[in-house]
mmCIF file of C-alpha atoms in Angstrom:
data_model
loop_
_atom_site.group_PDB
_atom_site.id
_atom_site.type_symbol
_atom_site.label_atom_id
_atom_site.label_comp_id
_atom_site.label_asym_id
_atom_site.label_seq_id
_atom_site.Cartn_x
_atom_site.Cartn_y
_atom_site.Cartn_z
ATOM 1 C CA HIS U 745 -31.691 12.420 -62.410
ATOM 2 C CA ASN U 746 -33.798 14.667 -60.228
ATOM 3 C CA GLY U 747 -34.349 12.008 -57.550
ATOM 4 C CA TRP U 748 -32.479 9.258 -55.744
ATOM 5 C CA VAL U 749 -30.994 6.651 -58.065
ATOM 6 C CA THR U 750 -32.511 3.269 -57.173
ATOM 7 C CA SER U 751 -30.912 0.866 -59.648
ATOM 8 C CA LEU U 752 -28.114 0.332 -62.144
ATOM 9 C CA ALA U 753 -27.748 -2.158 -64.989
ATOM 10 C CA THR U 754 -24.865 -3.002 -67.308
ATOM 11 C CA SER U 755 -24.488 -5.091 -70.435
ATOM 12 C CA MET U 756 -21.748 -7.568 -71.358
ATOM 13 C CA GLU U 757 -22.668 -6.944 -75.001
ATOM 14 C CA ASN U 758 -22.117 -3.197 -74.696
ATOM 15 C CA PRO U 759 -19.656 -2.490 -71.844
ATOM 16 C CA ASN U 760 -19.736 1.262 -72.543
ATOM 17 C CA MET U 761 -23.438 1.493 -71.683
ATOM 18 C CA LEU U 762 -24.981 1.949 -68.250
ATOM 19 C CA LEU U 763 -28.670 2.177 -67.386
ATOM 20 C CA SER U 764 -29.911 3.906 -64.242
ATOM 21 C CA GLY U 765 -33.375 4.039 -62.689
ATOM 22 C CA SER U 766 -34.572 6.689 -60.271
ATOM 23 C CA ARG U 767 -37.233 7.896 -57.890
ATOM 24 C CA ASP U 768 -37.821 10.669 -60.462
ATOM 25 C CA LYS U 769 -39.785 8.049 -62.531
ATOM 26 C CA THR U 770 -37.181 7.910 -65.319
ATOM 27 C CA LEU U 771 -34.393 5.734 -66.620
ATOM 28 C CA ILE U 772 -31.264 7.154 -68.218
ATOM 29 C CA VAL U 773 -29.045 5.379 -70.752
ATOM 30 C CA TRP U 774 -25.447 6.505 -70.164
ATOM 31 C CA ASN U 775 -22.494 6.311 -72.517
ATOM 32 C CA LEU U 776 -19.380 5.547 -70.468
ATOM 33 C CA THR U 777 -16.056 7.084 -71.452
ATOM 34 C CA ARG U 778 -12.444 6.754 -70.342
ATOM 35 C CA ASP U 779 -12.143 10.515 -69.923
ATOM 36 C CA GLU U 780 -11.104 11.191 -66.314
ATOM 37 C CA SER U 781 -12.831 14.576 -66.289
ATOM 38 C CA GLN U 782 -16.179 12.974 -67.191
ATOM 39 C CA TYR U 783 -16.645 9.211 -66.863
ATOM 40 C CA GLY U 784 -19.817 9.230 -68.903
ATOM 41 C CA TYR U 785 -22.649 11.302 -70.237
ATOM 42 C CA PRO U 786 -26.412 10.804 -70.476
ATOM 43 C CA LYS U 787 -27.353 9.573 -73.941
ATOM 44 C CA LYS U 788 -31.106 9.055 -73.634
ATOM 45 C CA SER U 789 -33.813 9.557 -71.021
ATOM 46 C CA LEU U 790 -36.649 7.007 -70.883
ATOM 47 C CA HIS U 791 -40.050 8.277 -69.727
ATOM 48 C CA GLY U 792 -43.259 6.320 -69.159
ATOM 49 C CA HIS U 793 -43.623 5.238 -65.538
ATOM 50 C CA SER U 794 -46.001 7.239 -63.351
ATOM 51 C CA HIS U 795 -44.170 6.435 -60.106
ATOM 52 C CA ILE U 796 -40.703 5.526 -58.764
ATOM 53 C CA VAL U 797 -38.532 3.188 -60.868
ATOM 54 C CA SER U 798 -37.356 0.544 -58.386
ATOM 55 C CA ASP U 799 -35.280 -1.777 -60.581
ATOM 56 C CA CYS U 800 -33.860 -2.123 -64.080
ATOM 57 C CA VAL U 801 -31.996 -4.746 -66.070
ATOM 58 C CA ILE U 802 -30.562 -4.989 -69.604
ATOM 59 C CA SER U 803 -31.108 -8.011 -71.875
ATOM 60 C CA SER U 804 -28.059 -10.181 -72.580
ATOM 61 C CA ASP U 805 -27.941 -8.924 -76.196
ATOM 62 C CA GLY U 806 -27.916 -5.305 -74.974
ATOM 63 C CA ALA U 807 -30.903 -4.347 -77.148
ATOM 64 C CA TYR U 808 -33.656 -4.160 -74.514
ATOM 65 C CA ALA U 809 -34.180 -3.152 -70.916
ATOM 66 C CA LEU U 810 -36.791 -3.973 -68.322
ATOM 67 C CA SER U 811 -37.903 -1.636 -65.575
ATOM 68 C CA ALA U 812 -39.978 -2.221 -62.450
ATOM 69 C CA SER U 813 -41.975 0.557 -60.832
ATOM 70 C CA TRP U 814 -44.106 1.541 -57.897
ATOM 71 C CA ASP U 815 -46.830 2.227 -60.493
ATOM 72 C CA LYS U 816 -47.413 -1.588 -60.272
ATOM 73 C CA THR U 817 -46.088 -2.213 -63.801
ATOM 74 C CA LEU U 818 -43.035 -3.402 -65.676
ATOM 75 C CA ARG U 819 -41.928 -1.924 -68.973
ATOM 76 C CA LEU U 820 -39.899 -3.428 -71.792
ATOM 77 C CA TRP U 821 -37.813 -0.752 -73.527
ATOM 78 C CA GLU U 822 -36.088 -0.806 -76.889
ATOM 79 C CA LEU U 823 -32.827 0.928 -76.029
ATOM 80 C CA SER U 824 -31.949 2.127 -79.553
ATOM 81 C CA SER U 825 -35.161 4.164 -79.820
ATOM 82 C CA GLY U 826 -35.838 4.704 -76.114
ATOM 83 C CA THR U 827 -39.463 3.631 -76.505
ATOM 84 C CA THR U 828 -41.628 1.271 -74.482
ATOM 85 C CA THR U 829 -42.437 -1.818 -76.545
ATOM 86 C CA ARG U 830 -44.511 -3.601 -73.874
ATOM 87 C CA ARG U 831 -46.227 -2.752 -70.611
ATOM 88 C CA PHE U 832 -46.757 -5.557 -68.101
ATOM 89 C CA VAL U 833 -49.829 -5.146 -65.894
ATOM 90 C CA GLY U 834 -50.908 -7.610 -63.213
ATOM 91 C CA HIS U 835 -49.321 -6.820 -59.860
ATOM 92 C CA THR U 836 -51.570 -5.227 -57.242
ATOM 93 C CA ASN U 837 -48.785 -3.331 -55.470
ATOM 94 C CA ASP U 838 -45.365 -1.799 -56.176
ATOM 95 C CA VAL U 839 -43.068 -3.937 -58.351
ATOM 96 C CA LEU U 840 -39.677 -4.107 -56.626
ATOM 97 C CA SER U 841 -37.581 -6.376 -58.843
ATOM 98 C CA VAL U 842 -37.377 -7.662 -62.404
ATOM 99 C CA SER U 843 -35.118 -10.035 -64.352
ATOM 100 C CA PHE U 844 -34.633 -11.579 -67.805
ATOM 101 C CA SER U 845 -34.008 -15.293 -68.287
ATOM 102 C CA ALA U 846 -30.625 -16.185 -69.824
ATOM 103 C CA ASP U 847 -32.215 -16.496 -73.296
ATOM 104 C CA ASN U 848 -34.233 -13.244 -72.844
ATOM 105 C CA ARG U 849 -37.472 -15.126 -73.593
ATOM 106 C CA GLN U 850 -38.918 -15.057 -70.086
ATOM 107 C CA ILE U 851 -39.279 -12.330 -67.481
ATOM 108 C CA VAL U 852 -39.797 -12.628 -63.740
ATOM 109 C CA SER U 853 -41.024 -9.909 -61.386
ATOM 110 C CA GLY U 854 -41.423 -9.591 -57.623
ATOM 111 C CA SER U 855 -43.724 -7.201 -55.807
ATOM 112 C CA ARG U 856 -44.946 -5.754 -52.542
ATOM 113 C CA ASP U 857 -48.135 -7.748 -53.256
ATOM 114 C CA ARG U 858 -46.017 -10.779 -52.123
ATOM 115 C CA SER U 859 -46.263 -12.449 -55.520
ATOM 116 C CA ILE U 860 -43.758 -13.543 -58.128
ATOM 117 C CA LYS U 861 -44.945 -13.428 -61.732
ATOM 118 C CA LEU U 862 -43.517 -15.171 -64.782
ATOM 119 C CA TRP U 863 -44.131 -13.364 -68.074
ATOM 120 C CA ASN U 864 -43.369 -13.836 -71.750
ATOM 121 C CA THR U 865 -41.926 -10.906 -73.695
ATOM 122 C CA LEU U 866 -45.354 -10.153 -75.209
ATOM 123 C CA GLY U 867 -46.582 -9.004 -71.796
ATOM 124 C CA ASP U 868 -48.622 -12.111 -70.962
ATOM 125 C CA CYS U 869 -48.444 -13.347 -67.370
ATOM 126 C CA LYS U 870 -47.929 -17.108 -67.669
ATOM 127 C CA TYR U 871 -47.704 -18.007 -63.984
ATOM 128 C CA THR U 872 -48.157 -16.372 -60.582
ATOM 129 C CA ILE U 873 -46.509 -17.755 -57.460
ATOM 130 C CA THR U 874 -48.367 -16.943 -54.259
ATOM 131 C CA ASP U 875 -48.843 -20.334 -52.563
ATOM 132 C CA LYS U 876 -45.609 -21.495 -50.942
ATOM 133 C CA GLY U 877 -44.176 -18.106 -51.855
ATOM 134 C CA HIS U 878 -43.172 -15.266 -49.583
ATOM 135 C CA THR U 879 -45.262 -14.083 -46.636
ATOM 136 C CA GLU U 880 -43.898 -10.530 -46.969
ATOM 137 C CA TRP U 881 -42.748 -8.270 -49.818
ATOM 138 C CA VAL U 882 -40.686 -9.920 -52.560
ATOM 139 C CA SER U 883 -37.586 -7.714 -52.682
ATOM 140 C CA CYS U 884 -35.494 -9.428 -55.375
ATOM 141 C CA VAL U 885 -36.001 -11.990 -58.157
ATOM 142 C CA ARG U 886 -33.414 -13.514 -60.494
ATOM 143 C CA PHE U 887 -33.152 -16.336 -63.015
ATOM 144 C CA SER U 888 -30.305 -18.812 -62.748
ATOM 145 C CA PRO U 889 -27.818 -18.280 -65.611
ATOM 146 C CA ASN U 890 -28.376 -21.779 -67.064
ATOM 147 C CA PRO U 891 -30.694 -21.524 -70.121
ATOM 148 C CA GLN U 892 -31.350 -25.300 -70.052
ATOM 149 C CA ASN U 893 -32.649 -25.109 -66.476
ATOM 150 C CA PRO U 894 -34.013 -21.594 -65.796
ATOM 151 C CA VAL U 895 -34.566 -21.663 -62.026
ATOM 152 C CA ILE U 896 -36.139 -18.593 -60.406
ATOM 153 C CA VAL U 897 -34.589 -17.444 -57.125
ATOM 154 C CA SER U 898 -36.251 -14.866 -54.880
ATOM 155 C CA SER U 899 -35.688 -13.064 -51.601
ATOM 156 C CA GLY U 900 -38.121 -11.232 -49.413
ATOM 157 C CA TRP U 901 -38.831 -9.189 -46.330
ATOM 158 C CA ASP U 902 -39.782 -12.475 -44.628
ATOM 159 C CA LYS U 903 -35.984 -13.059 -44.334
ATOM 160 C CA LEU U 904 -36.087 -15.975 -46.788
ATOM 161 C CA VAL U 905 -34.345 -16.919 -50.019
ATOM 162 C CA LYS U 906 -36.475 -19.301 -52.089
#
């Protein structure tokens, strides 16, 4: 990377892969090794965001990644090809956090616009939480790991976990 690294993601499905996001607007897919002289090497660089990448996560099957950016978008990446398969547009300020549901069918994002958005994998925003949400920036969003009851948890600069 040519800028500060802002996020890391790993995959249970592929424990030798690491994904990093950076202020240089890119993500890098790393291949981890057991070689003590070099613990890993960059395999693929993912380009597409026009501003800082603030967060990244890998799908549970290890095939896809999501990235959040200060360009107000999310991107869904196919890791084998390194291409963007979907762009998610709808936030009005920097997107700070992103997460897959346990079954990889839903996506949640949190933003400096104080909203939380629920998306499908086709890039459609299905629900926006603003009422009874955070009064400041939404800094982190996650799904609970239970696929039968996918609860969204969030934290924000208003010092709250919801």
